[in-house]
């Protein structure tokens, strides 16, 4: 089993039904006693629940009597999945062979001599007939002729050594390597069998639009953007927009803490540049017909479900393929076979090799290089269209938190316009796939920050976008209204808490004599006068305590003590109240925002607070936090 992790430590959507079934409490403890398995968990240690999707399944299978035939692996996307994935795969085949040999050797083998003879014989001779087909499948997984590969690489190395050195060779980069890598024999992945045949047909002029996007598990709604407001000032480091969607004509229900998906396209100019580089610009309106290659060696080959049948080339690259995806090593390996220049070919082989793992992380993964970057960097690489359709993943929708609940017919969400440096043009900035698209879409009617949403813009200007609900999570207000709540949401992380506060405000109006718990909000931004989001709203009476921090503002001269720079500093400043809320008053803490830095720092601050205020060591404090998570009283809605 290969299991990824999503959300706050949840198994992926495709595993949700399975996980629910195996957690049925009526299952006997020997329910999986017949099962031997191996499991590889995929995760990111920047998140609190590292590899938890795999761990949950692994633990439950053990509780139900299943046994490992092979040790579980936990791969970390923070340092590079391949560091664990590749050795785990390499060790899988010997483990399978050993297991099937032991199964085959158990039948009709009564003495040690017979068993010894069986171990020297071919595996199929010692195996039960019903296991022969499994063995044949294992043998087919011999990846490629190692001798042939090594001789090819040796020849390639000799070619590279004989080439005159250049000044730039002394600097390692995306296009250049340095010794020892540049002089090493390489261990590269086996080339993945190609399995698609692609035919292009001239278009008959059919119209294509957003509604043609590939079908989704969740219902998809087409809704207009009714308002757009810029929440930050012009001199803010990041531009933050609030968008309002009119959902009055669709059945889209949501509650405080929910999130939803926006289905977005790739940048039109990037698609144009990519098709131009692939020499397919003149065929962008052609229909793409896909078939499985008759002679493919790929087992279980099937047509990609995310590519609608008969769509145009331009539509597929715009709405269906994640062209910004960081290429996996298998993709680099495949691209190297279609690269004619010896130096460029060698560099692509280095980047996908075990020996080049550090260069792959530095120049591909950490730099967020995409296919277009590679094709512009390696001009002699001319991949066929089928290769791209086989390797480019599905363009994923982008999730956003619901930021308002005042009007059931309106859906608000907040985002920063993401800007990333381009890897091909040093002077240019690349906008985020979804945030850049949305910003361009609303530019004609974008309102300046007025702290209140003014009248709707003209219906003629209202562009429509596609959204879909996301599976319900636990990031919701507690049923017990008297429970105190701590909310930590710097920047756009404050968005779901606006919904929380609006919901609480409505409840207090309906029940003026009700017993409502205290509400704390720890908010942070760079500058008080540039990106203090929802400033006036947050100062309403619903909040019991509002604690703000401004990381880039200088401290006023009259203040002796330096103000809190970040939300985690403010938590430390109020450590007694935070500890009392969580440990004595059965309170809840919600954290929303950046996973890489903020969420980690807040977690560390909470460990320090509990350790200090409860008088326990840090290990015990971490156990306390783990208990809060289990009780759904420490909840996170975080992203990288």
XYZ file of C-alpha atoms in Angstrom, residues 174 324 326 362-370 372-374 376-377 420-430:
28
model
C 20.425 23.774 -13.328
C 3.681 24.119 -13.265
C 7.812 20.064 -10.423
C 18.426 22.307 -5.091
C 17.825 23.074 -8.761
C 14.533 21.296 -9.483
C 12.496 20.732 -6.328
C 13.432 23.728 -4.161
C 13.501 26.056 -7.179
C 10.002 24.899 -8.259
C 11.209 24.304 -11.800
C 8.459 23.311 -14.234
C 8.590 24.979 -19.559
C 11.675 25.943 -17.532
C 13.337 22.655 -18.483
C 13.861 26.467 -22.335
C 16.991 25.434 -20.413
C 7.315 33.582 -7.471
C 10.605 34.302 -9.242
C 10.731 32.792 -12.726
C 13.496 30.255 -13.306
C 13.994 31.280 -16.921
C 13.764 35.068 -16.824
C 15.574 36.544 -13.857
C 13.726 39.872 -14.008
C 10.187 38.506 -14.123
C 7.866 37.296 -11.376
C 5.440 34.456 -11.914
